[in-house]
Structures are given as C-alpha cells and as structure tokens.
C-alpha cells in the first residue's frame, strides 16, 4: 500500500487532499440543490462569473476571494435586472451575464504581465499550491454551508417541490432562493483556489448527479455526493501524482468519469 | 349560509393582461364551490388570489373574514400536478409530511400528533401501501392523490384544489371526490377548478368564468344555454353524455361554434 501512502507523505499533497476534501463536501451539500432544482446553468455561470473580480484582484493586488464574491453578487443582481426588465427567460439573462463576465475577466487579465499563467491559475486552480489560510477558509465555509443547509432544509425542499406550496406553508421561497444562490456563490468562491473557477463546477454538479443515480432521498444524495466527491479528490490526486497530470483538472475529470461509470453499471434496483 | 370568500370589484391582472375583469363573487362556507370556464378564463388565477398568492390589482377580497395573506395558515392549497417537480428525490410519506411544515415552520420537531395526522391523510387517500415509494414511480392518479393528502395533512378551514381530477383514472378521481365530499361534511369550504361539467354539477356553488364572472350560483342556475354560450361560444344539446370541452377530440375543425353536450341537472 506504499503507492497509496507515499504521495500523501508530502506536506503539499496533504494540504491539497484536506482542501479538496473540504471543497468536495461543501460542493456536495450545495450541488445537491443545484441538481435537484435544475440550476446547473446558474451554477456554471456563477463559476465563471467570479472571473472579473479575481482578475481585478490579481491586477490591483487585493484578496481574490473578495473580488470573486463581489463579482458573483454583481452577476446575480445583473441576472435579476435582465429578468425583471425584459421579456426574456431567466436563462437568457444567465447566458448574457455568463458570457459578459467571462469576457470581461479575460479582458482584464490580458492587461496583466503574466496573462497566460494568471488565466490558467484562475480557471483551473492549483490544488498543489493550497495554503493553510485556504484550508481555514474552506473549513469555515463548510461549517456555514452545513448549518445553513440544516436550518433551511425544509424551505429548500418545498421550494424544489413547488414555489406556491412553499409560499403557502410560510417557508419564504424567495428568501430561500436568495440563500441558495448565496450558498452556491460561497461554495464557488471558497473552492476556486483549489480546483479553479472552471472546474469547481465539476465538483458542484458531478458528485450530486452521480449520487442521484444511486439513492432516493435528499439527505442520502448529499451524503453519497460527499463520499463520491471525496473519492474523486483522493483518486484524482493519486492519478495526478503518478501520471504527472494537472491535479485540479484530474480531480474534476475523475468526478465526471464516475458519473458515466455509475450510469452504465448501477444496480438494476437503482434504475427505477 | 355564511361566506368563506367575498370579492367586491376584484380585478386580477398579469401586467397588461386582464385575467379577471372587476368582478363580484362569493364562495359559501362549508360548501363545495367549482370554478369552471375555458382555458385561460382566470380559474387558477382566482384560486391563487384566494390563496394570497396573487394580489388583486383592484377591489376587495375577503377570505375567512380577513385578507388572504393573513388567513394563509388556515388554507390548504393543492397545486396543479403539472406545476410540481415530480423528479424530486422524496418518498410519498415525505411529500405528504410537507403539509405539516405550515405549523412546524423551518425547525419545529415532527411529533406524535404530526405522525398521526400524516397516517390519517395517507389512509384517507389510500396511500399507505405506496408510502415508501418514490414520487416518480407513481402514476398520474396516484401522484395527484399524494398532493391532495399533502393538503389534507395541514390543519385547515379551507381547501383549494387546482384541477384535482384532470386526466385521472376512475379510481383516483373517485377517491378524491369522496375526500372532497367528506371535507364538506366536516364543515370545510372546498374550492376546485375544473373543466368537467359533471364535477362542477356535483358542487353546491358554481362560478362560471370567462375572464369575468359570467354567472354564479347553484349549478342549475349557472348552466343555462345562454350562460354557456356566453362563456364558451357554444351551441348546446342536453344529453347524459359527459364531454370535456377542452378535449381536442370533441372539437370540430370546420365549424365556428363548438357543439357540446352537457349532463342533465336532475339525475
């Protein structure tokens, strides 16, 4: 079993594993609602929408996490403005902001001296360059997401069932929707340093989607999604170590590959 | 008979589009009221307004003696089955249990009273054998019974059902009709939207809509040739055959006026 333990004897791999595991559990809790409510396009857009803020942080030298959070908030507000002041569906607003923010981010980054390196780092992350501060941020985010998910569980569940029903039962669906978007934003912002803004989307969607093929209840979907996400992180880091591939991209690729493996080979009892 | 709902000059709109022109209507307490009319005539919008989900653009709407929003905890609302996410990974028991959240809120503990109410609702809709099944494993009729049970499990003085029997099999339709009658017997005000003349005829009070109140009152007062012609643009022929006017199979393609047979009022 040395082949399993040896890579994780290095401090940077240990940090990468801890950060990846925290990110995987966080994104599984949030991603379950993303998959259930059909918010994957919104999740994708948010994962890309953080780019301008991070780019400005790189250019002006402030905390990229703050930049990412500001960008995400701006994006959600922009989507609401488009939806409310036009006859377009919400997904058209998401698409507009998605492309616009991504383009703006690339334009800003193109003004930096190390254009290619900065862009690669933001989009694909660097799991092997995780700091203790990143781990603390991820741990705090996981705690906040866990507590909020527990408190809002009934609101999120009935909101996912039917908005009018949630309103009738006094579960404040509009507030619950805003809280859900805030949780997606928090998960994306906290995780982008580990797996990158592009590939955080892989962890947000792939493990919960895989879990939905195997289990039949929401809490079980969260738990299975977390286990699958953690497994993707560990397997991805190992593959990356021995195949000398980019760690973050490998983690996301393993998570997506797991979905198709389960889709093909899941037990007959789970296919109903 | 006192009134559970009283509307005076109530106008319901979606932006520039008028779903219900300024209208007066009433739904009696302890009785079944049927809202009937063509597609887009404002039935579901009126139901949403009574539930406090759609604010009137004008007029005064009184529900259970107060405003709809204030009385929401006393109103059980069963949405149209087509507007429900039936891919949600939840069991029948979990879906029905959601109705108890009205009294439990976001964090209240599910206690013995809640479990008893849940079992009673499952029994009334013949759902106990299906309680552990997943929502997406059920037929359309079974799913609709689950949604009605979700409404019943909530403590309520008024039950609102949006097209509860549309497209259902005979068994599920009959189970739901029995529950509606039982609710009425218990003194609950029941309001249903429907396209089915037979279902509306079985109600105590009918409101015929065509983006305004064409007529309201007892079924025999409402279902006159003149009122139906006004609401649907129909030529009428009384017979025992039941016809759903929104069923494309019953729509002639070459005539301006649809020819519809409605069930007699006295059998």
Short mmCIF file of C-alpha atoms in Angstrom, two decimals:
data_model
loop_
_atom_site.label_atom_id
_atom_site.label_comp_id
_atom_site.label_asym_id
_atom_site.label_seq_id
_atom_site.Cartn_x
_atom_site.Cartn_y
_atom_site.Cartn_z
CA UNK A 1 0.00 0.00 0.00
CA UNK A 2 3.01 2.25 -0.21
CA UNK A 3 1.81 3.50 -3.57
CA UNK A 4 -1.24 4.87 -1.77
CA UNK A 5 0.53 6.44 1.19
CA UNK A 6 3.70 7.70 -0.44
CA UNK A 7 2.20 10.65 -2.36
CA UNK A 8 0.44 11.89 0.78
CA UNK A 9 3.67 11.86 2.81
CA UNK A 10 4.44 15.22 1.24
CA UNK A 11 3.08 18.29 3.04
CA UNK A 12 1.78 19.97 -0.13
CA UNK A 13 -0.16 16.82 -1.08
CA UNK A 14 -1.63 16.62 2.43
CA UNK A 15 -2.81 20.22 2.15
CA UNK A 16 -4.20 19.54 -1.31
CA UNK A 17 -6.09 16.49 0.00
CA UNK A 18 -7.53 18.31 3.02
CA UNK A 19 -8.58 21.31 0.92
CA UNK A 20 -10.01 19.08 -1.79
CA UNK A 21 -12.00 17.03 0.72
CA UNK A 22 -13.43 20.17 2.36
CA UNK A 23 -14.33 21.58 -1.08
CA UNK A 24 -15.88 18.26 -2.14
CA UNK A 25 -18.15 18.05 0.94
CA UNK A 26 -19.14 21.73 0.62
CA UNK A 27 -19.97 21.45 -3.08
CA UNK A 28 -21.88 18.18 -2.50
CA UNK A 29 -24.21 19.85 0.04
CA UNK A 30 -24.85 22.83 -2.23
CA UNK A 31 -24.66 20.91 -5.51
CA UNK A 32 -27.47 18.58 -4.44
CA UNK A 33 -29.90 21.52 -4.59
CA UNK A 34 -28.31 22.72 -7.85
CA UNK A 35 -29.03 19.33 -9.46
CA UNK A 36 -32.49 18.90 -7.91
CA UNK A 37 -33.69 22.37 -8.89
CA UNK A 38 -32.13 22.37 -12.35
CA UNK A 39 -29.81 25.28 -11.52
CA UNK A 40 -26.76 23.82 -13.27
CA UNK A 41 -26.62 26.67 -15.80
CA UNK A 42 -26.75 29.16 -12.94
CA UNK A 43 -24.00 27.22 -11.14
CA UNK A 44 -21.88 27.18 -14.28
CA UNK A 45 -22.43 30.90 -14.81
CA UNK A 46 -21.50 31.69 -11.21
CA UNK A 47 -18.35 29.58 -11.51
CA UNK A 48 -17.32 31.72 -14.49
CA UNK A 49 -18.85 34.96 -13.28
CA UNK A 50 -16.29 35.28 -10.49
CA UNK A 51 -13.52 35.79 -13.05
CA UNK A 52 -13.56 39.63 -13.38
CA UNK A 53 -13.28 40.14 -9.61
CA UNK A 54 -10.41 37.70 -9.34
CA UNK A 55 -8.73 39.32 -12.34
CA UNK A 56 -9.04 42.77 -10.77
CA UNK A 57 -7.60 41.37 -7.53
CA UNK A 58 -4.62 39.98 -9.45
CA UNK A 59 -4.16 43.29 -11.28
CA UNK A 60 -4.59 45.58 -8.27
CA UNK A 61 -3.19 43.27 -5.60
CA UNK A 62 -6.13 42.69 -3.22
CA UNK A 63 -7.64 39.45 -1.90
CA UNK A 64 -9.01 37.37 -4.84
CA UNK A 65 -11.68 35.87 -2.57
CA UNK A 66 -13.19 39.32 -2.03
CA UNK A 67 -13.03 40.02 -5.75
CA UNK A 68 -14.73 36.70 -6.53
CA UNK A 69 -17.50 37.36 -4.01
CA UNK A 70 -18.13 40.88 -5.37
CA UNK A 71 -18.27 39.54 -8.93
CA UNK A 72 -20.73 36.79 -8.01
CA UNK A 73 -23.05 39.22 -6.22
CA UNK A 74 -22.91 41.60 -9.21
CA UNK A 75 -23.73 38.73 -11.53
CA UNK A 76 -26.79 37.58 -9.57
CA UNK A 77 -28.06 41.18 -9.42
CA UNK A 78 -27.48 41.53 -13.18
CA UNK A 79 -29.44 38.35 -13.92
CA UNK A 80 -32.35 39.65 -11.85
CA UNK A 81 -32.29 43.03 -13.63
CA UNK A 82 -32.39 41.36 -17.08
CA UNK A 83 -35.19 39.02 -15.97
CA UNK A 84 -37.33 41.75 -14.41
CA UNK A 85 -36.88 44.44 -17.06
CA UNK A 86 -37.19 42.35 -20.22
CA UNK A 87 -39.49 39.62 -21.50
CA UNK A 88 -36.58 37.19 -21.54
CA UNK A 89 -36.49 33.98 -19.53
CA UNK A 90 -34.05 33.83 -16.64
CA UNK A 91 -31.73 31.51 -18.56
CA UNK A 92 -31.23 34.19 -21.24
CA UNK A 93 -30.11 36.60 -18.52
CA UNK A 94 -27.81 33.95 -17.08
CA UNK A 95 -26.30 33.34 -20.53
CA UNK A 96 -25.75 37.06 -21.15
CA UNK A 97 -24.08 37.62 -17.80
CA UNK A 98 -22.12 34.37 -18.09
CA UNK A 99 -20.50 35.35 -21.40
CA UNK A 100 -20.19 39.01 -20.43
CA UNK A 101 -18.45 38.34 -17.11
CA UNK A 102 -16.16 35.70 -18.61
CA UNK A 103 -15.17 38.05 -21.44
CA UNK A 104 -14.65 40.93 -19.02
CA UNK A 105 -12.45 38.73 -16.84
CA UNK A 106 -10.28 37.67 -19.76
CA UNK A 107 -10.02 41.30 -20.98
CA UNK A 108 -8.87 42.42 -17.52
CA UNK A 109 -6.39 39.54 -17.18
CA UNK A 110 -4.99 40.33 -20.62
CA UNK A 111 -3.75 43.59 -19.08
CA UNK A 112 -1.57 41.67 -16.60
CA UNK A 113 2.08 40.89 -17.42
CA UNK A 114 1.64 37.13 -16.87
CA UNK A 115 -1.59 36.80 -18.87
CA UNK A 116 -1.47 33.07 -19.65
CA UNK A 117 -0.27 31.98 -16.22
CA UNK A 118 -2.88 34.07 -14.37
CA UNK A 119 -5.72 32.84 -16.56
CA UNK A 120 -4.70 29.20 -16.21
CA UNK A 121 -4.38 29.55 -12.45
CA UNK A 122 -7.82 31.13 -12.08
CA UNK A 123 -9.66 28.79 -14.44
CA UNK A 124 -8.02 25.53 -13.45
CA UNK A 125 -6.74 26.28 -9.94
CA UNK A 126 -3.69 24.75 -8.37
CA UNK A 127 -4.54 22.10 -5.83
CA UNK A 128 -0.87 21.62 -5.03
CA UNK A 129 -0.37 25.27 -4.03
CA UNK A 130 -3.03 25.31 -1.31
CA UNK A 131 -2.08 27.32 1.79
CA UNK A 132 -3.14 26.87 5.42
CA UNK A 133 -5.22 30.06 5.02
CA UNK A 134 -7.13 28.43 2.13
CA UNK A 135 -7.86 25.41 4.34
CA UNK A 136 -9.17 27.61 7.15
CA UNK A 137 -11.41 29.47 4.67
CA UNK A 138 -12.74 26.18 3.28
CA UNK A 139 -13.39 24.80 6.78
CA UNK A 140 -15.29 27.95 7.77
CA UNK A 141 -17.28 27.78 4.53
CA UNK A 142 -18.17 24.12 5.09
CA UNK A 143 -19.39 24.95 8.60
CA UNK A 144 -21.52 27.85 7.35
CA UNK A 145 -22.94 25.79 4.47
CA UNK A 146 -23.76 22.83 6.76
CA UNK A 147 -25.54 24.98 9.34
CA UNK A 148 -27.46 26.98 6.71
CA UNK A 149 -28.49 23.83 4.84
CA UNK A 150 -29.80 22.31 8.08
CA UNK A 151 -31.74 25.45 9.02
CA UNK A 152 -33.21 25.97 5.53
CA UNK A 153 -33.69 22.29 4.70
CA UNK A 154 -37.50 22.38 4.76
CA UNK A 155 -37.60 25.66 2.81
CA UNK A 156 -35.21 24.31 0.17
CA UNK A 157 -37.11 21.03 -0.07
CA UNK A 158 -40.57 22.54 -0.58
CA UNK A 159 -39.14 25.28 -2.84
CA UNK A 160 -37.76 22.46 -5.00
CA UNK A 161 -41.21 20.80 -4.94
CA UNK A 162 -43.39 23.80 -5.81
CA UNK A 163 -42.84 27.52 -5.18
CA UNK A 164 -46.51 28.27 -4.47
CA UNK A 165 -46.67 25.44 -1.94
CA UNK A 166 -43.59 26.82 -0.18
CA UNK A 167 -45.25 30.24 -0.04
CA UNK A 168 -48.49 28.77 1.33
CA UNK A 169 -46.62 26.85 4.04
CA UNK A 170 -44.89 30.06 5.19
CA UNK A 171 -41.44 28.85 4.12
CA UNK A 172 -40.46 32.11 2.35
CA UNK A 173 -39.43 30.70 -1.06
CA UNK A 174 -37.99 34.00 -2.37
CA UNK A 175 -35.69 34.35 0.63
CA UNK A 176 -34.83 30.65 0.39
CA UNK A 177 -33.89 31.07 -3.29
CA UNK A 178 -31.60 34.00 -2.43
CA UNK A 179 -29.99 31.99 0.39
CA UNK A 180 -29.50 29.07 -2.00
CA UNK A 181 -27.77 31.34 -4.54
CA UNK A 182 -25.62 32.75 -1.72
CA UNK A 183 -24.58 29.21 -0.75
CA UNK A 184 -23.66 28.37 -4.37
CA UNK A 185 -21.63 31.59 -4.52
CA UNK A 186 -19.92 30.81 -1.21
CA UNK A 187 -19.03 27.29 -2.34
CA UNK A 188 -17.65 28.57 -5.66
CA UNK A 189 -15.67 31.42 -4.08
CA UNK A 190 -14.18 29.24 -1.36
CA UNK A 191 -13.30 26.37 -3.71
CA UNK A 192 -11.92 28.15 -6.77
CA UNK A 193 -8.35 28.31 -5.42
CA UNK A 194 -8.30 24.55 -5.00
CA UNK A 195 -9.93 23.37 -8.21
CA UNK A 196 -10.22 26.61 -10.18
CA UNK A 197 -13.29 28.60 -11.22
CA UNK A 198 -13.90 26.40 -14.27
CA UNK A 199 -13.52 23.05 -12.57
CA UNK A 200 -15.33 23.90 -9.33
CA UNK A 201 -18.40 23.42 -11.47
CA UNK A 202 -17.36 19.79 -11.97
CA UNK A 203 -17.41 19.15 -8.22
CA UNK A 204 -20.62 21.14 -7.82
CA UNK A 205 -22.58 19.03 -10.30
CA UNK A 206 -20.88 15.68 -10.95
CA UNK A 207 -20.89 14.03 -7.48
CA UNK A 208 -24.52 15.01 -6.65
CA UNK A 209 -25.64 13.96 -10.16
CA UNK A 210 -23.88 10.61 -9.68
CA UNK A 211 -25.47 10.27 -6.24
CA UNK A 212 -28.92 10.89 -7.74
CA UNK A 213 -28.44 7.71 -9.80
CA UNK A 214 -27.83 5.64 -6.66
CA UNK A 215 -30.01 6.95 -3.82
CA UNK A 216 -33.61 8.04 -3.43
CA UNK A 217 -33.72 10.73 -0.77
CA UNK A 218 -32.22 14.22 -0.49
CA UNK A 219 -30.10 13.68 2.67
CA UNK A 220 -28.79 10.42 1.18
CA UNK A 221 -27.99 12.30 -2.03
CA UNK A 222 -25.95 14.82 -0.04
CA UNK A 223 -24.10 12.08 1.85
CA UNK A 224 -23.42 9.98 -1.26
CA UNK A 225 -22.40 13.13 -3.17
CA UNK A 226 -19.92 13.99 -0.43
CA UNK A 227 -18.44 10.46 -0.43
CA UNK A 228 -18.17 10.48 -4.23
CA UNK A 229 -16.61 13.96 -4.18
CA UNK A 230 -14.04 12.96 -1.55
CA UNK A 231 -13.24 9.80 -3.51
CA UNK A 232 -12.80 11.92 -6.67
CA UNK A 233 -10.34 14.18 -4.83
CA UNK A 234 -8.25 11.29 -3.49
CA UNK A 235 -8.28 9.31 -6.74
CA UNK A 236 -7.67 12.48 -8.77
CA UNK A 237 -4.64 13.43 -6.67
CA UNK A 238 -3.22 9.90 -6.94
CA UNK A 239 -3.69 9.78 -10.71
CA UNK A 240 -2.19 13.25 -10.99
CA UNK A 241 0.83 12.16 -8.90
CA UNK A 242 1.62 9.04 -10.89
CA UNK A 243 0.56 10.24 -14.38
CA UNK A 244 2.07 13.69 -13.87
CA UNK A 245 -1.13 15.47 -14.89
CA UNK A 246 -2.70 18.73 -13.65
CA UNK A 247 -4.15 17.90 -10.22
CA UNK A 248 -7.31 20.08 -10.32
CA UNK A 249 -8.30 19.03 -13.83
CA UNK A 250 -7.70 15.38 -12.94
CA UNK A 251 -9.97 15.64 -9.89
CA UNK A 252 -12.79 17.11 -11.97
CA UNK A 253 -12.27 14.55 -14.73
CA UNK A 254 -12.47 11.69 -12.22
CA UNK A 255 -15.70 13.15 -10.76
CA UNK A 256 -17.32 13.33 -14.21
CA UNK A 257 -15.98 9.89 -15.23
CA UNK A 258 -17.54 8.43 -12.07
CA UNK A 259 -20.95 9.65 -13.25
CA UNK A 260 -20.71 7.73 -16.53
CA UNK A 261 -19.34 4.60 -14.85
CA UNK A 262 -22.28 4.61 -12.42
CA UNK A 263 -24.73 5.39 -15.23
CA UNK A 264 -23.55 2.29 -17.11
CA UNK A 265 -23.04 -0.12 -14.22
CA UNK A 266 -25.50 0.92 -11.49
CA UNK A 267 -27.62 -1.82 -9.95
CA UNK A 268 -30.92 -2.63 -11.67
CA UNK A 269 -32.79 -1.74 -8.44
CA UNK A 270 -31.47 1.83 -8.73
CA UNK A 271 -32.74 2.31 -12.29
CA UNK A 272 -36.40 2.89 -11.40
CA UNK B 1 -75.14 30.17 4.73
CA UNK B 2 -72.18 32.45 5.58
CA UNK B 3 -69.46 33.09 3.06
CA UNK B 4 -65.87 31.87 3.20
CA UNK B 5 -64.84 34.20 0.38
CA UNK B 6 -66.33 37.54 -0.64
CA UNK B 7 -64.99 39.52 -3.60
CA UNK B 8 -66.11 43.04 -4.40
CA UNK B 9 -64.85 44.60 -7.63
CA UNK B 10 -61.82 42.30 -7.65
CA UNK B 11 -59.62 42.69 -10.72
CA UNK B 12 -56.76 40.26 -11.40
CA UNK B 13 -54.04 41.06 -13.93
CA UNK B 14 -50.67 39.88 -15.22
CA UNK B 15 -49.02 43.09 -16.30
CA UNK B 16 -51.24 44.48 -19.08
CA UNK B 17 -53.24 41.27 -19.47
CA UNK B 18 -56.52 41.04 -17.56
CA UNK B 19 -57.15 37.55 -16.13
CA UNK B 20 -60.34 38.68 -14.38
CA UNK B 21 -62.11 41.97 -15.05
CA UNK B 22 -63.51 43.74 -11.99
CA UNK B 23 -65.95 41.19 -10.54
CA UNK B 24 -68.02 40.34 -7.52
CA UNK B 25 -68.31 36.73 -6.36
CA UNK B 26 -68.72 34.67 -3.20
CA UNK B 27 -67.83 31.16 -2.10
CA UNK B 28 -70.12 29.80 0.65
CA UNK B 29 -68.60 28.38 3.85
CA UNK B 30 -68.95 24.65 4.46
CA UNK B 31 -69.75 24.02 0.80
CA UNK B 32 -68.09 22.95 -2.43
CA UNK B 33 -67.51 25.73 -4.95
CA UNK B 34 -66.49 24.85 -8.52
CA UNK B 35 -64.71 27.36 -10.75
CA UNK B 36 -65.32 26.44 -14.38
CA UNK B 37 -64.59 28.10 -17.70
CA UNK B 38 -62.49 27.74 -20.85
CA UNK B 39 -58.70 27.58 -20.77
CA UNK B 40 -57.27 30.96 -19.79
CA UNK B 41 -60.59 32.13 -18.31
CA UNK B 42 -58.99 33.01 -14.97
CA UNK B 43 -59.86 29.93 -12.85
CA UNK B 44 -56.36 29.26 -11.49
CA UNK B 45 -55.71 32.99 -11.04
CA UNK B 46 -58.85 33.36 -8.91
CA UNK B 47 -57.74 30.35 -6.85
CA UNK B 48 -54.25 31.89 -6.46
CA UNK B 49 -55.80 35.18 -5.35
CA UNK B 50 -57.92 33.42 -2.72
CA UNK B 51 -54.75 31.66 -1.53
CA UNK B 52 -52.99 35.02 -1.24
CA UNK B 53 -50.54 34.09 -3.98
CA UNK B 54 -51.80 36.71 -6.45
CA UNK B 55 -52.51 40.25 -5.27
CA UNK B 56 -55.66 41.83 -6.83
CA UNK B 57 -54.97 44.90 -8.96
CA UNK B 58 -58.19 46.41 -7.64
CA UNK B 59 -61.14 45.60 -5.40
CA UNK B 60 -61.55 43.96 -2.04
CA UNK B 61 -61.09 40.23 -1.42
CA UNK B 62 -62.10 38.84 1.97
CA UNK B 63 -61.14 35.26 2.84
CA UNK B 64 -62.32 33.62 6.08
CA UNK B 65 -63.16 37.09 7.38
CA UNK B 66 -59.78 38.67 6.74
CA UNK B 67 -57.19 39.18 3.99
CA UNK B 68 -55.96 36.11 2.09
CA UNK B 69 -52.36 36.53 3.27
CA UNK B 70 -53.37 36.72 6.93
CA UNK B 71 -55.50 33.60 6.64
CA UNK B 72 -52.93 31.51 4.76
CA UNK B 73 -52.25 29.21 7.74
CA UNK B 74 -55.94 28.18 7.59
CA UNK B 75 -55.85 27.48 3.86
CA UNK B 76 -54.63 24.19 2.34
CA UNK B 77 -53.64 24.65 -1.29
CA UNK B 78 -53.18 21.76 -3.74
CA UNK B 79 -51.33 22.99 -6.84
CA UNK B 80 -51.84 21.62 -10.35
CA UNK B 81 -49.87 18.40 -10.69
CA UNK B 82 -48.18 19.72 -13.84
CA UNK B 83 -46.57 22.50 -11.79
CA UNK B 84 -44.89 20.13 -9.34
CA UNK B 85 -41.32 18.83 -9.61
CA UNK B 86 -42.07 15.10 -9.58
CA UNK B 87 -38.39 14.24 -10.10
CA UNK B 88 -37.62 15.42 -6.56
CA UNK B 89 -35.94 12.51 -4.72
CA UNK B 90 -38.56 12.12 -1.99
CA UNK B 91 -40.92 9.38 -0.88
CA UNK B 92 -44.70 9.68 -0.77
CA UNK B 93 -44.53 9.92 3.04
CA UNK B 94 -42.08 12.83 2.83
CA UNK B 95 -44.21 14.70 0.29
CA UNK B 96 -47.35 14.38 2.40
CA UNK B 97 -45.40 15.34 5.55
CA UNK B 98 -44.51 18.69 3.93
CA UNK B 99 -48.08 19.81 4.70
CA UNK B 100 -47.22 19.79 8.42
CA UNK B 101 -44.49 22.40 7.87
CA UNK B 102 -47.26 25.04 7.94
CA UNK B 103 -47.49 24.55 11.71
CA UNK B 104 -43.96 23.26 12.36
CA UNK B 105 -42.11 26.02 10.49
CA UNK B 106 -38.48 25.57 9.46
CA UNK B 107 -37.23 23.87 12.61
CA UNK B 108 -40.22 22.53 14.62
CA UNK B 109 -39.94 18.90 15.67
CA UNK B 110 -42.15 16.34 13.93
CA UNK B 111 -44.07 14.90 16.89
CA UNK B 112 -46.70 12.20 17.58
CA UNK B 113 -49.60 14.50 16.54
CA UNK B 114 -47.89 15.17 13.23
CA UNK B 115 -47.30 11.46 12.66
CA UNK B 116 -50.96 10.69 13.47
CA UNK B 117 -52.17 13.40 11.04
CA UNK B 118 -49.79 12.05 8.40
CA UNK B 119 -51.07 8.47 8.76
CA UNK B 120 -54.68 9.64 8.67
CA UNK B 121 -54.10 11.59 5.44
CA UNK B 122 -52.34 8.60 3.86
CA UNK B 123 -55.27 6.36 4.90
CA UNK B 124 -57.91 8.72 3.50
CA UNK B 125 -56.26 8.76 0.08
CA UNK B 126 -55.47 5.00 0.09
CA UNK B 127 -51.75 5.77 0.03
CA UNK B 128 -50.40 3.64 2.89
CA UNK B 129 -49.23 0.86 0.53
CA UNK B 130 -47.37 3.48 -1.52
CA UNK B 131 -45.90 5.46 1.40
CA UNK B 132 -42.32 4.29 0.87
CA UNK B 133 -42.46 4.63 -2.91
CA UNK B 134 -40.72 7.40 -4.75
CA UNK B 135 -42.88 10.15 -6.26
CA UNK B 136 -41.59 9.46 -9.79
CA UNK B 137 -42.61 5.79 -9.53
CA UNK B 138 -46.31 6.67 -9.26
CA UNK B 139 -48.98 7.01 -11.93
CA UNK B 140 -50.54 10.42 -12.56
CA UNK B 141 -53.60 9.49 -10.49
CA UNK B 142 -51.52 8.22 -7.57
CA UNK B 143 -49.39 11.37 -7.64
CA UNK B 144 -52.47 13.58 -7.56
CA UNK B 145 -53.75 11.66 -4.52
CA UNK B 146 -50.40 12.35 -2.83
CA UNK B 147 -50.79 16.09 -3.47
CA UNK B 148 -54.33 16.07 -2.08
CA UNK B 149 -53.10 14.17 1.01
CA UNK B 150 -50.42 16.85 1.42
CA UNK B 151 -53.21 19.43 1.56
CA UNK B 152 -55.33 17.41 3.99
CA UNK B 153 -52.50 16.82 6.46
CA UNK B 154 -52.30 20.55 7.06
CA UNK B 155 -54.72 21.98 9.65
CA UNK B 156 -57.17 23.95 7.51
CA UNK B 157 -60.60 25.57 7.28
CA UNK B 158 -60.48 25.94 3.51
CA UNK B 159 -59.22 23.51 0.87
CA UNK B 160 -58.25 24.83 -2.57
CA UNK B 161 -57.70 22.29 -5.36
CA UNK B 162 -56.40 23.34 -8.78
CA UNK B 163 -57.77 20.87 -11.36
CA UNK B 164 -57.55 17.91 -8.96
CA UNK B 165 -59.11 15.32 -11.29
CA UNK B 166 -57.96 16.44 -14.73
CA UNK B 167 -56.68 13.46 -16.71
CA UNK B 168 -57.03 11.00 -13.82
CA UNK B 169 -58.15 7.36 -13.85
CA UNK B 170 -61.58 6.49 -12.44
CA UNK B 171 -60.24 5.09 -9.15
CA UNK B 172 -58.18 8.17 -8.26
CA UNK B 173 -60.98 10.50 -9.38
CA UNK B 174 -63.46 8.69 -7.14
CA UNK B 175 -61.12 8.68 -4.13
CA UNK B 176 -60.56 12.42 -4.49
CA UNK B 177 -64.29 13.10 -4.95
CA UNK B 178 -65.07 11.18 -1.76
CA UNK B 179 -62.44 13.18 0.14
CA UNK B 180 -63.89 16.44 -1.17
CA UNK B 181 -67.39 15.40 -0.01
CA UNK B 182 -66.02 14.34 3.36
CA UNK B 183 -64.26 17.69 3.82
CA UNK B 184 -67.51 19.47 3.06
CA UNK B 185 -69.35 17.27 5.59
CA UNK B 186 -66.75 18.34 8.18
CA UNK B 187 -67.63 22.00 7.55
CA UNK B 188 -64.62 22.87 5.41
CA UNK B 189 -65.02 25.26 2.47
CA UNK B 190 -63.75 23.45 -0.63
CA UNK B 191 -62.93 25.26 -3.89
CA UNK B 192 -61.98 23.35 -7.03
CA UNK B 193 -61.12 24.48 -10.54
CA UNK B 194 -62.31 22.12 -13.24
CA UNK B 195 -63.07 21.65 -16.93
CA UNK B 196 -65.51 18.86 -16.14
CA UNK B 197 -69.22 19.77 -16.20
CA UNK B 198 -70.18 16.67 -14.21
CA UNK B 199 -67.73 17.61 -11.46
CA UNK B 200 -68.99 21.20 -11.40
CA UNK B 201 -72.61 19.99 -11.33
CA UNK B 202 -71.85 17.99 -8.19
CA UNK B 203 -70.75 21.18 -6.41
CA UNK B 204 -73.03 23.31 -4.21
CA UNK B 205 -71.98 26.55 -5.84
CA UNK B 206 -70.60 27.21 -9.33
CA UNK B 207 -68.75 30.25 -10.65
CA UNK B 208 -68.62 30.33 -14.46
CA UNK B 209 -65.64 32.36 -15.68
CA UNK B 210 -64.56 33.88 -18.97
CA UNK B 211 -62.08 36.47 -17.71
CA UNK B 212 -65.07 37.83 -15.81
CA UNK B 213 -67.82 36.21 -13.79
CA UNK B 214 -70.39 35.13 -16.39
CA UNK B 215 -72.67 33.63 -13.74
CA UNK B 216 -72.57 32.21 -10.23
CA UNK B 217 -74.95 30.31 -8.03
CA UNK B 218 -76.42 26.81 -7.86
CA UNK B 219 -75.43 24.58 -10.83
CA UNK B 220 -78.95 24.66 -12.33
CA UNK B 221 -78.89 28.46 -12.26
CA UNK B 222 -75.47 28.72 -13.85
CA UNK B 223 -75.59 26.03 -16.55
CA UNK B 224 -78.11 27.67 -18.81
CA UNK B 225 -77.69 27.71 -22.59
CA UNK B 226 -77.26 31.48 -22.55
CA UNK B 227 -74.51 31.43 -19.89
CA UNK B 228 -72.62 28.61 -21.58
CA UNK B 229 -72.91 30.29 -24.95
CA UNK B 230 -71.59 33.44 -23.36
CA UNK B 231 -68.63 31.68 -21.70
CA UNK B 232 -67.71 29.17 -24.40
CA UNK B 233 -69.38 30.38 -27.59
CA UNK B 234 -71.36 27.14 -27.80
CA UNK B 235 -74.41 25.57 -29.33
CA UNK B 236 -75.91 23.33 -26.68
CA UNK B 237 -77.56 19.96 -26.69
CA UNK B 238 -78.66 18.42 -23.40
CA UNK B 239 -77.82 14.72 -23.02
CA UNK B 240 -76.41 12.30 -20.49
CA UNK B 241 -73.06 12.11 -22.21
CA UNK B 242 -70.21 13.83 -20.42
CA UNK B 243 -67.95 15.96 -22.59
CA UNK B 244 -64.85 17.91 -21.64
CA UNK B 245 -64.95 20.98 -23.88
CA UNK B 246 -61.20 21.37 -23.72
CA UNK B 247 -60.63 17.89 -25.04
CA UNK B 248 -59.41 18.34 -28.65
CA UNK B 249 -61.22 15.11 -29.60
CA UNK B 250 -64.50 16.92 -29.11
CA UNK B 251 -63.63 19.98 -31.14
CA UNK B 252 -64.97 20.12 -34.69
CA UNK B 253 -62.50 21.67 -37.03
CA UNK B 254 -64.76 23.20 -39.65
CA UNK B 255 -67.38 24.99 -37.57
CA UNK B 256 -67.16 28.29 -35.85
CA UNK B 257 -69.21 27.21 -32.84
CA UNK B 258 -68.33 24.08 -30.89
CA UNK B 259 -71.17 21.65 -30.32
CA UNK B 260 -71.19 20.39 -26.76
CA UNK B 261 -73.40 18.05 -24.85
CA UNK B 262 -73.68 18.59 -21.13
CA UNK B 263 -75.06 16.25 -18.48
CA UNK B 264 -78.61 16.92 -17.28
CA UNK B 265 -79.01 18.66 -13.96
CA UNK B 266 -81.58 16.43 -12.36
CA UNK B 267 -80.11 12.89 -12.31
#
